mmCIF file of C-alpha atoms in Angstrom:
data_model
loop_
_atom_site.group_PDB
_atom_site.id
_atom_site.type_symbol
_atom_site.label_atom_id
_atom_site.label_comp_id
_atom_site.label_asym_id
_atom_site.label_seq_id
_atom_site.Cartn_x
_atom_site.Cartn_y
_atom_site.Cartn_z
ATOM 1 C CA UNK A 2 26.575 -66.671 50.626
ATOM 2 C CA UNK A 3 25.220 -65.464 53.711
ATOM 3 C CA UNK A 4 21.877 -66.833 54.949
ATOM 4 C CA UNK A 5 20.852 -62.850 54.363
ATOM 5 C CA UNK A 6 21.672 -63.071 50.717
ATOM 6 C CA UNK A 7 19.855 -65.905 50.517
ATOM 7 C CA UNK A 8 16.526 -65.026 51.882
ATOM 8 C CA UNK A 9 16.694 -62.035 49.891
ATOM 9 C CA UNK A 10 17.519 -63.843 46.711
ATOM 10 C CA UNK A 11 14.448 -65.979 47.102
ATOM 11 C CA UNK A 12 11.891 -63.137 47.926
ATOM 12 C CA UNK A 13 13.243 -61.497 44.978
ATOM 13 C CA UNK A 14 13.053 -64.613 42.654
ATOM 14 C CA UNK A 15 9.346 -65.073 44.507
ATOM 15 C CA UNK A 16 8.579 -61.341 43.132
ATOM 16 C CA UNK A 17 10.286 -62.245 39.508
ATOM 17 C CA UNK A 18 8.010 -65.399 39.169
ATOM 18 C CA UNK A 19 4.962 -63.140 40.379
ATOM 19 C CA UNK A 20 5.236 -61.136 37.491
ATOM 20 C CA UNK A 21 6.476 -63.629 35.452
ATOM 21 C CA UNK A 22 3.453 -65.583 36.039
ATOM 22 C CA UNK A 23 1.663 -62.245 35.612
ATOM 23 C CA UNK A 24 3.093 -61.466 32.195
ATOM 24 C CA UNK A 25 2.599 -65.341 31.087
ATOM 25 C CA UNK A 26 -1.305 -65.009 31.864
ATOM 26 C CA UNK A 27 -1.558 -62.075 29.716
ATOM 27 C CA UNK A 28 0.028 -63.739 26.978
ATOM 28 C CA UNK A 29 -1.811 -66.659 27.112
ATOM 29 C CA UNK A 30 -5.176 -64.067 26.629
ATOM 30 C CA UNK A 31 -3.400 -62.619 23.922
ATOM 31 C CA UNK A 32 -2.878 -66.169 22.452
ATOM 32 C CA UNK A 33 -6.596 -67.327 22.720
ATOM 33 C CA UNK A 34 -7.970 -63.777 21.500
ATOM 34 C CA UNK A 35 -5.760 -64.353 18.695
ATOM 35 C CA UNK A 36 -6.906 -67.984 18.045
ATOM 36 C CA UNK A 37 -10.737 -66.480 18.135
ATOM 37 C CA UNK A 38 -9.620 -64.054 15.470
ATOM 38 C CA UNK A 39 -8.098 -66.597 12.923
ATOM 39 C CA UNK A 40 -11.296 -68.820 13.350
ATOM 40 C CA UNK A 41 -13.282 -65.616 12.654
ATOM 41 C CA UNK A 42 -11.488 -64.992 9.661
ATOM 42 C CA UNK A 43 -11.540 -68.296 7.798
ATOM 43 C CA UNK A 44 -15.471 -68.327 8.728
ATOM 44 C CA UNK A 45 -15.451 -65.078 6.162
ATOM 45 C CA UNK A 46 -13.025 -66.401 3.767
ATOM 46 C CA UNK A 47 -15.374 -69.944 3.970
ATOM 47 C CA UNK A 48 -18.079 -66.665 2.653
ATOM 48 C CA UNK A 49 -16.692 -65.111 0.649
ATOM 49 C CA UNK A 50 -15.418 -68.724 -1.384
ATOM 50 C CA UNK A 51 -18.723 -69.716 -1.112
ATOM 51 C CA UNK A 52 -20.491 -66.691 -2.391
ATOM 52 C CA UNK A 53 -17.320 -66.323 -5.678
ATOM 53 C CA UNK A 54 -18.070 -69.912 -6.608
ATOM 54 C CA UNK A 55 -21.264 -68.451 -7.852
ATOM 55 C CA UNK A 56 -21.759 -67.909 -11.155
ATOM 56 C CA UNK A 57 -21.393 -64.492 -12.313
ATOM 57 C CA UNK A 58 -25.067 -63.679 -13.344
ATOM 58 C CA UNK A 59 -25.556 -60.370 -14.759
ATOM 59 C CA UNK A 60 -28.746 -58.441 -13.422
ATOM 60 C CA UNK A 61 -29.135 -56.096 -16.878
ATOM 61 C CA UNK A 62 -31.630 -52.834 -16.736
ATOM 62 C CA UNK A 63 -34.407 -53.617 -19.469
ATOM 63 C CA UNK A 64 -33.595 -49.916 -20.673
ATOM 64 C CA UNK A 65 -30.099 -51.038 -22.051
ATOM 65 C CA UNK A 66 -30.407 -52.579 -25.006
ATOM 66 C CA UNK A 67 -27.703 -54.342 -27.457
ATOM 67 C CA UNK A 68 -23.945 -53.119 -27.571
ATOM 68 C CA UNK A 69 -24.787 -50.584 -24.481
ATOM 69 C CA UNK A 70 -25.671 -53.476 -22.035
ATOM 70 C CA UNK A 71 -22.902 -56.159 -23.129
ATOM 71 C CA UNK A 72 -20.636 -53.309 -22.095
ATOM 72 C CA UNK A 73 -22.347 -52.097 -18.712
ATOM 73 C CA UNK A 74 -22.640 -56.150 -18.180
ATOM 74 C CA UNK A 75 -19.102 -56.328 -18.806
ATOM 75 C CA UNK A 76 -18.100 -53.560 -16.288
ATOM 76 C CA UNK A 77 -20.099 -54.709 -13.508
ATOM 77 C CA UNK A 78 -18.051 -58.168 -13.639
ATOM 78 C CA UNK A 79 -14.891 -56.781 -13.801
ATOM 79 C CA UNK A 80 -15.570 -54.947 -10.930
ATOM 80 C CA UNK A 81 -17.394 -57.477 -9.605
ATOM 81 C CA UNK A 82 -14.054 -59.723 -10.024
ATOM 82 C CA UNK A 83 -11.851 -57.174 -8.665
ATOM 83 C CA UNK A 84 -13.515 -56.751 -5.543
ATOM 84 C CA UNK A 85 -13.155 -60.451 -4.828
ATOM 85 C CA UNK A 86 -9.075 -60.711 -5.977
ATOM 86 C CA UNK A 87 -8.997 -57.743 -3.155
ATOM 87 C CA UNK A 88 -11.038 -59.289 -0.562
ATOM 88 C CA UNK A 89 -8.537 -62.479 -1.202
ATOM 89 C CA UNK A 90 -5.536 -60.358 -0.962
ATOM 90 C CA UNK A 91 -6.566 -58.513 2.008
ATOM 91 C CA UNK A 92 -8.049 -62.455 3.395
ATOM 92 C CA UNK A 93 -4.540 -64.014 2.788
ATOM 93 C CA UNK A 94 -2.778 -60.402 4.523
ATOM 94 C CA UNK A 95 -4.843 -60.662 7.561
ATOM 95 C CA UNK A 96 -4.235 -64.540 7.798
ATOM 96 C CA UNK A 97 -0.312 -63.571 7.857
ATOM 97 C CA UNK A 98 -0.499 -61.132 10.253
ATOM 98 C CA UNK A 99 -2.410 -63.407 12.669
ATOM 99 C CA UNK A 100 -0.211 -66.329 12.680
ATOM 100 C CA UNK A 101 2.840 -64.447 12.741
ATOM 101 C CA UNK A 102 1.424 -62.636 15.802
ATOM 102 C CA UNK A 103 0.288 -65.954 17.141
ATOM 103 C CA UNK A 104 3.781 -67.241 16.378
ATOM 104 C CA UNK A 105 5.478 -64.599 18.310
ATOM 105 C CA UNK A 106 3.136 -64.623 21.380
ATOM 106 C CA UNK A 107 3.472 -68.750 21.388
ATOM 107 C CA UNK A 108 7.384 -68.307 21.482
ATOM 108 C CA UNK A 109 6.939 -66.088 24.220
ATOM 109 C CA UNK A 110 4.356 -67.899 25.985
ATOM 110 C CA UNK A 111 7.306 -70.450 26.065
ATOM 111 C CA UNK A 112 10.135 -68.437 27.181
ATOM 112 C CA UNK A 113 8.098 -66.912 30.161
ATOM 113 C CA UNK A 114 7.184 -70.465 31.169
ATOM 114 C CA UNK A 115 11.107 -71.506 30.906
ATOM 115 C CA UNK A 116 12.312 -68.441 32.915
ATOM 116 C CA UNK A 117 9.629 -69.352 35.634
ATOM 117 C CA UNK A 118 10.866 -73.153 35.896
ATOM 118 C CA UNK A 119 14.217 -71.925 36.048
ATOM 119 C CA UNK A 120 13.563 -69.128 39.064
ATOM 120 C CA UNK A 121 11.592 -71.781 40.658
ATOM 121 C CA UNK A 122 14.647 -74.635 40.140
ATOM 122 C CA UNK A 123 17.081 -71.799 42.312
ATOM 123 C CA UNK A 124 15.020 -71.347 45.269
ATOM 124 C CA UNK A 125 14.391 -74.524 45.631
ATOM 125 C CA UNK A 126 17.982 -74.720 45.647
ATOM 126 C CA UNK A 127 18.466 -71.712 47.629
ATOM 127 C CA UNK A 128 15.583 -73.235 50.310
ATOM 128 C CA UNK A 129 17.626 -76.151 50.354
ATOM 129 C CA UNK A 130 20.703 -74.628 51.397
ATOM 130 C CA UNK A 131 19.303 -72.549 53.572
ATOM 131 C CA UNK A 132 18.157 -76.273 55.458
ATOM 132 C CA UNK A 133 21.360 -77.605 55.656
ATOM 133 C CA UNK A 134 22.800 -74.227 57.222
#
């Protein structure tokens, strides 16, 4: 490889390193946002858990009497439990999606870091080859 080709390769790799570093910074920002989202979600889950651990205490309208009051209370309790279960599934789904996205971002960060290292090593090698010429 002649001297001019080596210089061109160094410039090209330097430009690619700059692009990779920009992409890496963007991915690191994504990672931070996902970690923040996961923390927020975990806090919400704790709030729901603390509420769902409460004992069901029906508030029956005093106008309801006998059997009507029982059916009303049971209906409200069932809806309350269904809502708690739906929240649980939604939270678990969101946790899975955040964890999956976080895993992909971390893999991309590792890949970008490796690419930057390889390009830097190639530039160093070319630079020292130029100095020997």
